[in-house]
mmCIF file of C-alpha atoms in Angstrom:
data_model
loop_
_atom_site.group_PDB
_atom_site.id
_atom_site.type_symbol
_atom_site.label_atom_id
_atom_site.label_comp_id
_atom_site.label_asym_id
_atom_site.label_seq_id
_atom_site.Cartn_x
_atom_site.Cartn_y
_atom_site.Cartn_z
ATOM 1 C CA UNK W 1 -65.404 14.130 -35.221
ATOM 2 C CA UNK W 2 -64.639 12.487 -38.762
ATOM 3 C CA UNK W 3 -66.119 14.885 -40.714
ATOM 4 C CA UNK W 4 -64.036 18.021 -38.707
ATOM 5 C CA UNK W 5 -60.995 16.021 -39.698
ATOM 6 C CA UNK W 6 -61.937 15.474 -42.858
ATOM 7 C CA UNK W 7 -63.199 19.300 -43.282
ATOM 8 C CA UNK W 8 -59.551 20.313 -42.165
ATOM 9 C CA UNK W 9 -57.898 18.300 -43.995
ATOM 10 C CA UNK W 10 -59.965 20.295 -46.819
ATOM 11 C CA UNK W 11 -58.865 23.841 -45.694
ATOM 12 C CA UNK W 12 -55.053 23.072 -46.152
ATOM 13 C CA UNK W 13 -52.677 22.791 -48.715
ATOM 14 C CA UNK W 14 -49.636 21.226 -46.691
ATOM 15 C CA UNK W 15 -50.569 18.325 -43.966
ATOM 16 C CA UNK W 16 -47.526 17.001 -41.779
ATOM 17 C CA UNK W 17 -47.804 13.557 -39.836
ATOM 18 C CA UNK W 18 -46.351 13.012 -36.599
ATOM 19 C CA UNK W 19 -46.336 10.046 -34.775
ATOM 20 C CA UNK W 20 -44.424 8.904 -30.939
ATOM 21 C CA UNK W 21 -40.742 8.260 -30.924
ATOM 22 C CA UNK W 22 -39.425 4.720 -31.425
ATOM 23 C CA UNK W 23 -42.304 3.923 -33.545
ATOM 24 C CA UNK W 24 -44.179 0.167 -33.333
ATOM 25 C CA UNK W 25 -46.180 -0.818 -36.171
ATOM 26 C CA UNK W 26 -49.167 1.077 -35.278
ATOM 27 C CA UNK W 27 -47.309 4.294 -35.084
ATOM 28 C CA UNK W 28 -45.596 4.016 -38.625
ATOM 29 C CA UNK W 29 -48.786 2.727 -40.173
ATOM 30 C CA UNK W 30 -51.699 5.181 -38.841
ATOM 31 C CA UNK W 31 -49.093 8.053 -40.091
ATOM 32 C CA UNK W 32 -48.186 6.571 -43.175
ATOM 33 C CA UNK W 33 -51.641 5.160 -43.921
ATOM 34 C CA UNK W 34 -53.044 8.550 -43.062
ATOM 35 C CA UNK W 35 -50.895 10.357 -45.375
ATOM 36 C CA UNK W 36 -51.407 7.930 -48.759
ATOM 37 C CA UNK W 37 -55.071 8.369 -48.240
ATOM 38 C CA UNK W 38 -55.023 12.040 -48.100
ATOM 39 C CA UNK W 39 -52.898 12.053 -51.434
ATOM 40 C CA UNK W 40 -55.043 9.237 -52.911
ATOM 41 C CA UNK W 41 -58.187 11.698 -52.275
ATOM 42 C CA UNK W 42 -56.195 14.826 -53.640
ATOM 43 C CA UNK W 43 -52.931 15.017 -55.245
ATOM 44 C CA UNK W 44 -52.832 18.580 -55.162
ATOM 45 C CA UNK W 45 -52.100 18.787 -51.654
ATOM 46 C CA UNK W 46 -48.559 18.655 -50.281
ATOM 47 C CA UNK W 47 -48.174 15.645 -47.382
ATOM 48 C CA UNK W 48 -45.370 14.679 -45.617
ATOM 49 C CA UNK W 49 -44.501 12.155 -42.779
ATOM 50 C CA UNK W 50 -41.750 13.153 -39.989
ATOM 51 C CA UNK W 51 -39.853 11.426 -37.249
ATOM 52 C CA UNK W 52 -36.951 9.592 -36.373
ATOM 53 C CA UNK W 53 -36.396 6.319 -38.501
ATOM 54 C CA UNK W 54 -36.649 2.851 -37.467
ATOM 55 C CA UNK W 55 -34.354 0.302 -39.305
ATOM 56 C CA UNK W 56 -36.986 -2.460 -38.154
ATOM 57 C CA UNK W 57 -39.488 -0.846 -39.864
ATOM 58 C CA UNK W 58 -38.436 0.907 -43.126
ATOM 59 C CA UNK W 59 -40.231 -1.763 -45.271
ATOM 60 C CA UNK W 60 -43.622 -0.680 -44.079
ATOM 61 C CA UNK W 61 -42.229 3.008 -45.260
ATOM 62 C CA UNK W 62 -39.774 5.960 -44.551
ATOM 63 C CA UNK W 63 -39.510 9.398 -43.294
ATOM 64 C CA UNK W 64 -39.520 12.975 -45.266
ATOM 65 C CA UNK W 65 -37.200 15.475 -44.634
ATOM 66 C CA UNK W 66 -38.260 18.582 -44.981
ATOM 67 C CA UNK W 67 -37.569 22.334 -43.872
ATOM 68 C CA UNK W 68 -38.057 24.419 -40.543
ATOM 69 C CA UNK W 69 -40.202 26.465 -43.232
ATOM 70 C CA UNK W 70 -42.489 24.254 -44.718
ATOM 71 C CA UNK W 71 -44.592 24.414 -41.209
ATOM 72 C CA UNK W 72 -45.513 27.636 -41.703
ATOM 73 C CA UNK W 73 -49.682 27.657 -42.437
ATOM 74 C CA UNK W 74 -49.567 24.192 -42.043
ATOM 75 C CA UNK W 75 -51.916 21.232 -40.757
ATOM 76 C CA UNK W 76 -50.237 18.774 -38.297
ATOM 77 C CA UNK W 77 -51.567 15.914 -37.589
ATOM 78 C CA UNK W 78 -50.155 13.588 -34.535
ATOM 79 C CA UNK W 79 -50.987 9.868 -34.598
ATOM 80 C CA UNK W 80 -50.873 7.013 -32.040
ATOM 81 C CA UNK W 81 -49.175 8.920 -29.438
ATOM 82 C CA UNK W 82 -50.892 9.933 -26.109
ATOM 83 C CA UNK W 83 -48.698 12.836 -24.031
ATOM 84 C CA UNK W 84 -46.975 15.396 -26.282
ATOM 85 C CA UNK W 85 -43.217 14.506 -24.576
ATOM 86 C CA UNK W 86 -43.724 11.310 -26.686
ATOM 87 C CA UNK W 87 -44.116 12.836 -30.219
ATOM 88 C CA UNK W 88 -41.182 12.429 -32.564
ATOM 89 C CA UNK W 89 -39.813 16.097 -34.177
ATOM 90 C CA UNK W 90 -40.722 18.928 -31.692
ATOM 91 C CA UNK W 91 -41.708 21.190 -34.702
ATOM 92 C CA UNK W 92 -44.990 19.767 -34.276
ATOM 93 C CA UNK W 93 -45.447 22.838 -32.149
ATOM 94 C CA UNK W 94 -44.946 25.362 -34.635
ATOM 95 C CA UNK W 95 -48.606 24.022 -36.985
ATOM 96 C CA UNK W 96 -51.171 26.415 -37.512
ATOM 97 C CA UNK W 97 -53.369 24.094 -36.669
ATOM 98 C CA UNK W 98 -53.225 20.962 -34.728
ATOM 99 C CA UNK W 99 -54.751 17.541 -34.370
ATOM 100 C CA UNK W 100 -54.456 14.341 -31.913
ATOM 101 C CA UNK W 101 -55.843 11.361 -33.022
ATOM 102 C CA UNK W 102 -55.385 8.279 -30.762
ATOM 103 C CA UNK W 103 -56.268 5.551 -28.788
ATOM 104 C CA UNK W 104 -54.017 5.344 -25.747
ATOM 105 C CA UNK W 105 -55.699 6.719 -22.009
ATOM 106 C CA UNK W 106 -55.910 10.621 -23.274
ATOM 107 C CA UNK W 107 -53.788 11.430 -20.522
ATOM 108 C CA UNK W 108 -53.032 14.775 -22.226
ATOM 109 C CA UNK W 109 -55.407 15.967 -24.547
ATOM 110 C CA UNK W 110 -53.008 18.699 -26.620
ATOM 111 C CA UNK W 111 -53.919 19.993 -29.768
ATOM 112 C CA UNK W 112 -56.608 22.049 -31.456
ATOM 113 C CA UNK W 113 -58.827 19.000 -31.899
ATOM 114 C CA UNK W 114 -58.757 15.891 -30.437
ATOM 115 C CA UNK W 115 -59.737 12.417 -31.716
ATOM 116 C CA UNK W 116 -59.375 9.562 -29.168
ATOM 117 C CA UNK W 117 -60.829 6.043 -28.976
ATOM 118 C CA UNK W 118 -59.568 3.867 -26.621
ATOM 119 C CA UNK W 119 -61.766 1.232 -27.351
ATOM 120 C CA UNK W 120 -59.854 1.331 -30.437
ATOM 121 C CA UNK W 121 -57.766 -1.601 -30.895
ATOM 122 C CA UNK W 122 -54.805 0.518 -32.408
ATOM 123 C CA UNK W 123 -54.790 4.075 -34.151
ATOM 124 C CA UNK W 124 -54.622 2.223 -37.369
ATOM 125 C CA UNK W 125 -58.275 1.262 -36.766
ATOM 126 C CA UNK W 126 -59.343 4.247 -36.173
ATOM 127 C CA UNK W 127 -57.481 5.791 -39.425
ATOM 128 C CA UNK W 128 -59.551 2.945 -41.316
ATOM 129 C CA UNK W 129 -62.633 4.135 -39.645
ATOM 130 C CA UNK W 130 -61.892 8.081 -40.904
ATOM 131 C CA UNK W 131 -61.360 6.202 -44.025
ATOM 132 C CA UNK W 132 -65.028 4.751 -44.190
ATOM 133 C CA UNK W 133 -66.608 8.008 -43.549
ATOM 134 C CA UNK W 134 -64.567 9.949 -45.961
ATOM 135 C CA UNK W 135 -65.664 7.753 -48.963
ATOM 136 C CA UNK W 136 -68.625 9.227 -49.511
ATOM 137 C CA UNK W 137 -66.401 12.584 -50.147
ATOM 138 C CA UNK W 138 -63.662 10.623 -52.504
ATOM 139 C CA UNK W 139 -61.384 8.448 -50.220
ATOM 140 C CA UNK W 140 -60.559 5.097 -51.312
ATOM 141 C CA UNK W 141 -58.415 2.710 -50.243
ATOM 142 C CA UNK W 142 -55.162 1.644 -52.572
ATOM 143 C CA UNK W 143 -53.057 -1.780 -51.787
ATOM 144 C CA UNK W 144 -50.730 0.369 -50.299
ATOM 145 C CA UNK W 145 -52.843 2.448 -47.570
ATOM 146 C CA UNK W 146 -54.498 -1.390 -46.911
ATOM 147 C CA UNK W 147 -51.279 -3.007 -46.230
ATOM 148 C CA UNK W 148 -50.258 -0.108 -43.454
ATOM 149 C CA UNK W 149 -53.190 -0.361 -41.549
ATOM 150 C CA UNK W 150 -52.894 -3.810 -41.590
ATOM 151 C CA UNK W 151 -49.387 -3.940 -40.221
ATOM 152 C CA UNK W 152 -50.859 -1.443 -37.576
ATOM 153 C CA UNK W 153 -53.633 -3.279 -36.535
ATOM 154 C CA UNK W 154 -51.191 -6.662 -36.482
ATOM 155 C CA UNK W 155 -48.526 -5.048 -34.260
ATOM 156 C CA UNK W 156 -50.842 -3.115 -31.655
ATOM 157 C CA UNK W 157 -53.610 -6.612 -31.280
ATOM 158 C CA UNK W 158 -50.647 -8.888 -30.962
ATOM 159 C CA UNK W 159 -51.724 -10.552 -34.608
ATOM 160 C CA UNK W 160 -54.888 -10.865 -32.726
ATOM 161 C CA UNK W 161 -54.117 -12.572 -29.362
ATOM 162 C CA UNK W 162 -54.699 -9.800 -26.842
ATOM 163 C CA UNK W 163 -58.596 -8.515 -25.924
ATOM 164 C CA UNK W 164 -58.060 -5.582 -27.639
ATOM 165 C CA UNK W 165 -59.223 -7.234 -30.577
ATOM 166 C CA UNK W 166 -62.992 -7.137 -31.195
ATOM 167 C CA UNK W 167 -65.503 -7.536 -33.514
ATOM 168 C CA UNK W 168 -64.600 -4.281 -35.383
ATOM 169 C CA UNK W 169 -61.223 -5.028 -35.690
ATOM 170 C CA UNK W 170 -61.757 -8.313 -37.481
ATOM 171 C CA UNK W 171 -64.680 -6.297 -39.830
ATOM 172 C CA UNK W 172 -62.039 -3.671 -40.690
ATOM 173 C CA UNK W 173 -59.320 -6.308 -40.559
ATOM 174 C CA UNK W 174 -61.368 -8.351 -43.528
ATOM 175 C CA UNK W 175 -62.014 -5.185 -45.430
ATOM 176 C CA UNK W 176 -58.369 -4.575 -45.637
ATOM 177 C CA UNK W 177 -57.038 -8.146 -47.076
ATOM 178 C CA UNK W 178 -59.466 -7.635 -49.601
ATOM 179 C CA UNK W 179 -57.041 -5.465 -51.439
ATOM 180 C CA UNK W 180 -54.463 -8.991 -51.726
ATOM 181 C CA UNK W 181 -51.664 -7.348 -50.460
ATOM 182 C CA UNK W 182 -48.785 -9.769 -49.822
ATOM 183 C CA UNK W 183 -49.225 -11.278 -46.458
ATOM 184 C CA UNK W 184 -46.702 -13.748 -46.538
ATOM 185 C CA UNK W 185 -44.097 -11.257 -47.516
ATOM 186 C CA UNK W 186 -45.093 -8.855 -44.283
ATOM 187 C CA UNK W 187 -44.999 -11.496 -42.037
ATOM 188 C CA UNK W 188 -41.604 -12.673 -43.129
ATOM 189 C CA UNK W 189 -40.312 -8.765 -42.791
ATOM 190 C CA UNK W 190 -42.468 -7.878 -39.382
ATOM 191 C CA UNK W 191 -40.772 -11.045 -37.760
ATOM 192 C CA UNK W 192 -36.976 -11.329 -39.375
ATOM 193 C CA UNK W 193 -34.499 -10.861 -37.072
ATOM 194 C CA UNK W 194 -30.610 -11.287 -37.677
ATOM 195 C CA UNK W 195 -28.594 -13.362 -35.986
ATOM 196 C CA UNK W 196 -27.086 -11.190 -33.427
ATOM 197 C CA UNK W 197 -30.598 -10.893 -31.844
ATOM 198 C CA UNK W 198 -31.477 -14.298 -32.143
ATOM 199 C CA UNK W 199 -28.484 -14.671 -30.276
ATOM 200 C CA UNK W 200 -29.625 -12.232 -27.652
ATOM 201 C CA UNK W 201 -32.908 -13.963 -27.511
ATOM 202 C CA UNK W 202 -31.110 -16.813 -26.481
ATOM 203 C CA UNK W 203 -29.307 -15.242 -23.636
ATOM 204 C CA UNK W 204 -33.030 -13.383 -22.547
ATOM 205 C CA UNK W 205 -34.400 -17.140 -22.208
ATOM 206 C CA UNK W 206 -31.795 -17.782 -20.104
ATOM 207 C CA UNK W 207 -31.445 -15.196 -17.656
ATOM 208 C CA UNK W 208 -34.625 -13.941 -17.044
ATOM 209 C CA UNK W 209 -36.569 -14.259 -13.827
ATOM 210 C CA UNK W 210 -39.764 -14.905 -12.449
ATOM 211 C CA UNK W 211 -40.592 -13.552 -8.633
ATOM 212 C CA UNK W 212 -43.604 -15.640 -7.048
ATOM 213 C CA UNK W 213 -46.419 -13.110 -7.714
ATOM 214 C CA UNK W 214 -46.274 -14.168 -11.538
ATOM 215 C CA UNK W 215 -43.563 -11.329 -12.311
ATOM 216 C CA UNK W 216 -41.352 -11.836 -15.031
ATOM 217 C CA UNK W 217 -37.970 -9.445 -15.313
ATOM 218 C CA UNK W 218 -35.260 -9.332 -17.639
ATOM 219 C CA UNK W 219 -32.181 -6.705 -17.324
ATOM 220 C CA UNK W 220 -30.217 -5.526 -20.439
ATOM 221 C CA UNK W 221 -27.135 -3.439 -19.676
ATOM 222 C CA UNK W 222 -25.420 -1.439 -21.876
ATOM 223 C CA UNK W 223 -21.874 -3.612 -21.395
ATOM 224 C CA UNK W 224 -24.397 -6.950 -22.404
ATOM 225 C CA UNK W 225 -26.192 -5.209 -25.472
ATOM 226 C CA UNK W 226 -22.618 -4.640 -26.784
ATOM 227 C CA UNK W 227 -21.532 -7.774 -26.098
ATOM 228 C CA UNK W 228 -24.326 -9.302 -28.705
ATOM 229 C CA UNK W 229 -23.961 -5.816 -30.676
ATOM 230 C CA UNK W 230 -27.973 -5.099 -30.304
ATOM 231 C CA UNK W 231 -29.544 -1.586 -29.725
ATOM 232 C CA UNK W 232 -31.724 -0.501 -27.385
ATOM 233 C CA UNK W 233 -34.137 0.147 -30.106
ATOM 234 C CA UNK W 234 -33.770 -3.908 -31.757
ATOM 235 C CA UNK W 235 -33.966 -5.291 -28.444
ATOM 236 C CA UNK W 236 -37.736 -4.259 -28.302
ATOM 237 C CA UNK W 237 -38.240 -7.208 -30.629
ATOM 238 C CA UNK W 238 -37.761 -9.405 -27.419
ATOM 239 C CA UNK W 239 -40.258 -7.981 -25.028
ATOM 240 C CA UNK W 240 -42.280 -10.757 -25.353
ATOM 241 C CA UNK W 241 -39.825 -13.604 -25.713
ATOM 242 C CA UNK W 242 -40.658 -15.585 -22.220
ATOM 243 C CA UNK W 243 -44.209 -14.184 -22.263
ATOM 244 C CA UNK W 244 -45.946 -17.768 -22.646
ATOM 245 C CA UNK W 245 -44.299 -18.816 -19.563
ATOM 246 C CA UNK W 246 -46.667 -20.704 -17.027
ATOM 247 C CA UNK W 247 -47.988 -18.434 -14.281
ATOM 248 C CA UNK W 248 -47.031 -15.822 -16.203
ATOM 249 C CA UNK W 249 -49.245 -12.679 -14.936
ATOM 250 C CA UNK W 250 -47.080 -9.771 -16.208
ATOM 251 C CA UNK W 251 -43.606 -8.670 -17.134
ATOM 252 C CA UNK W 252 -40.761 -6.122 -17.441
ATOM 253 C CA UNK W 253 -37.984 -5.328 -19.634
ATOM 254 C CA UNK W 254 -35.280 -3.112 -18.437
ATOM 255 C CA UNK W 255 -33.093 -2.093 -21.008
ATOM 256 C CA UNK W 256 -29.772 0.553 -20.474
ATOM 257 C CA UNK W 257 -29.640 3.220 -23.224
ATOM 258 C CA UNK W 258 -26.154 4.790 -24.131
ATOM 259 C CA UNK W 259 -27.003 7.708 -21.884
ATOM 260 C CA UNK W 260 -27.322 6.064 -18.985
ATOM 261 C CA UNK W 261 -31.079 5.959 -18.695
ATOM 262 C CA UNK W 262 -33.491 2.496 -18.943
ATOM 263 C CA UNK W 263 -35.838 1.888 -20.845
ATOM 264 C CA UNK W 264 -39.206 -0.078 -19.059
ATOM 265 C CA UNK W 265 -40.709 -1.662 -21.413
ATOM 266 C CA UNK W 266 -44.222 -3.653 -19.335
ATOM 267 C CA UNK W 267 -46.592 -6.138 -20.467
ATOM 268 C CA UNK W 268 -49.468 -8.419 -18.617
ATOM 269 C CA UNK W 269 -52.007 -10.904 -19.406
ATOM 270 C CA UNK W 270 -54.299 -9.179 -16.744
ATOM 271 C CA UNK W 271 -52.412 -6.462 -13.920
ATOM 272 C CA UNK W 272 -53.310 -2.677 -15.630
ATOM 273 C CA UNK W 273 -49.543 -1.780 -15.225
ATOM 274 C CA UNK W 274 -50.094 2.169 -17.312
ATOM 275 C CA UNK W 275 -50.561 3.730 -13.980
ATOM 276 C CA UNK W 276 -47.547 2.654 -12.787
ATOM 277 C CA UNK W 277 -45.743 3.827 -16.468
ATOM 278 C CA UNK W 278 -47.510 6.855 -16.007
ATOM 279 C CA UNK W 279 -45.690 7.399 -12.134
ATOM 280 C CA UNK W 280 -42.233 6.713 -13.985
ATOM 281 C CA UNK W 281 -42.222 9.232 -17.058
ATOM 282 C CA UNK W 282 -44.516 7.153 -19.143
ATOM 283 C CA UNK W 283 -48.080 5.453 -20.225
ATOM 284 C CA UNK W 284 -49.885 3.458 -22.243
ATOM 285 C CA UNK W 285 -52.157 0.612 -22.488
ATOM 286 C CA UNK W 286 -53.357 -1.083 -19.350
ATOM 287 C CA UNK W 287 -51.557 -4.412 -20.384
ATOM 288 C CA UNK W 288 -48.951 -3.020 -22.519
ATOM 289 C CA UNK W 289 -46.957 0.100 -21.389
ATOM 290 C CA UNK W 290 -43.176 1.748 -21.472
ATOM 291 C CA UNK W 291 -41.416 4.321 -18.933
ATOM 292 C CA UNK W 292 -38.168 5.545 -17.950
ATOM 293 C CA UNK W 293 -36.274 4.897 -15.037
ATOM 294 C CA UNK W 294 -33.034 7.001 -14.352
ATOM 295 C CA UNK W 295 -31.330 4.705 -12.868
ATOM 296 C CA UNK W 296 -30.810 0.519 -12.017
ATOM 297 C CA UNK W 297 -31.954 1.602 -8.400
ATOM 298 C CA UNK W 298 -35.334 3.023 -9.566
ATOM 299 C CA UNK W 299 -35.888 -0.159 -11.672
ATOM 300 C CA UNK W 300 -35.959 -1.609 -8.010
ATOM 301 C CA UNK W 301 -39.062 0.764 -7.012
ATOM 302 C CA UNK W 302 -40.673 -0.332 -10.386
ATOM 303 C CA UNK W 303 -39.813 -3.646 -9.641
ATOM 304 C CA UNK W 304 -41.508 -3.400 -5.823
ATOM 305 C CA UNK W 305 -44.894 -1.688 -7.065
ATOM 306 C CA UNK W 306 -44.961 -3.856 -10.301
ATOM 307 C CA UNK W 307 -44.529 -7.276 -7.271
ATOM 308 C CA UNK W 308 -47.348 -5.983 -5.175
ATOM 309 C CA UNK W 309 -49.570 -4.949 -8.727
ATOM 310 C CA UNK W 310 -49.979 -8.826 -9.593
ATOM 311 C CA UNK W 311 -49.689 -10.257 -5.585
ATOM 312 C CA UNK W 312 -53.216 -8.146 -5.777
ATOM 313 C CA UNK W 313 -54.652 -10.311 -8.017
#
């Protein structure tokens, strides 16, 4: 599978990056990593990353813009994102050739080729992993490139904490400091958060509840995140703020977006809660997933299966 990457790569001139909508970490730096390595190993070829911006994430990188035109005869490559609803800029559709490469359930395998690993801890380990087999043809790894899959591989393990995080991830993960990137300096930007959302935090802490099965919820509305001035998108920086919570077993955050649909974000320390994602417009990771719920009384039928998920044990 690496080297048919790495032998298309090698056929085309112009390679565009997608990644999923509201990118994470892992999202920004598989695509971003992907596409410094390809113009570390040739400058000659024309690569370009797409997709919406996140303003929580533009110090890892930003986005190109670039024409309706520059598709045409082109390589597309989508990263970290595991249905094809989910993939930022629709022009994705419109490559001459194109290629998946995740590590989320493969829950629809689109493309022309398809790369998944879900024994992966995050799609930045598996860029790193394309990485070590291309060296033998001329890929190296700059600061740069080290410090995105770094940030990936931080975001998507939880800076280590969850199970996803094995052997190989600490290998690759050991590899990549090598190249003394500042550390300090991407902590301090990963974690920042202004005071409006600290603020919000606060108000999370305090009205969140826990239901007897070990289920924690938390309801944003649109009237409270303008109340503390917060997005829907800067709020995901609190999905795990009453996660260490005794009895803890898993957890949802329901958040109202300016059209009138939620957001579901879900997490657990054990309950596989992607199925249920999946039944609500979604997917994911067996412990960490999102959906969409059209309405406050469907977060209710979430909120039932989600009950009877961790009363099972």
């Amino acid at each position: 599978m690496h080297e048919q990457i790495i032998s298309k790569i090698n056929d085309y001139d112009t390679i565009i990056i997608h990644r999923h909508e509201r990118p994470d970490p892992d999202a920004i730096g598989s695509q971003v990593a992907l596409a410094t390595l390809i113009k570390d190993y040739d400058a000659t070829k024309n690569v370009y990353v797409v997709g919406e911006e996140e303003p929580s994430l533009t110090f890892l990188a930003t986005m190109d813009t670039i024409s309706d035109a520059v598709y045409d005869g082109a390589l597309v490559i989508v990263c970290d994102t595991a249905n094809s609803e989910r993939i930022s800029d629709k022009r994705y559709q419109s490559a001459d050739y194109l290629i998946k490469i995740d590590h989320h359930p493969n829950e629809e395998p689109y493309g022309d080729l398809v790369w998944v690993d879900t024994q992966a801890s995050s799609t930045s380990e598996m860029i790193y992993e394309l990485f070590e087999h291309g060296m033998k043809d001329g890929f190296r790894l700059s600061q740069e490139t080290a410090l995105l899959l770094y940030a990936g591989i931080v975001g998507d393990t939880g800076r280590f904490r969850y199970p996803n995080t094995t052997a190989k991830t600490l290998r690759y993960t050991s590899e990549l400091v090598k190249e003394n990137f500042d550390q300090t300096a991407f902590y301090s930007s990963l974690y920042r958060k202004e005071l409006k959302l600290t603020r919000l935090e606060g108000y999370v802490l305090q009205h969140f509840h826990v239901l007897d099965s070990g289920l924690g919820i938390m309801s944003l509305t649109k009237d409270i995140l303008q109340q503390f001035d917060v997005t829907t998108s800067e709020s995901s920086q609190l999905v795990n703020a009453f996660s260490d919570v005794e009895g803890m077993r898993a957890w949802v955050f329901f958040v109202e977006e300016p059209d009138g649909n939620i957001r579901v974000r879900l997490r657990s320390k054990g309950p596989h809660v992607n199925e249920i994602a999946t039944r609500y417009r979604g997917g994911g990771h067996p412990l960490a997933s999102g959906a969409k719920a059209s309405s406050w009384e469907e977060t209710e039928e979430i909120i039932r299966e989600l009950d009877e998920l961790c009363l099972q044990g």
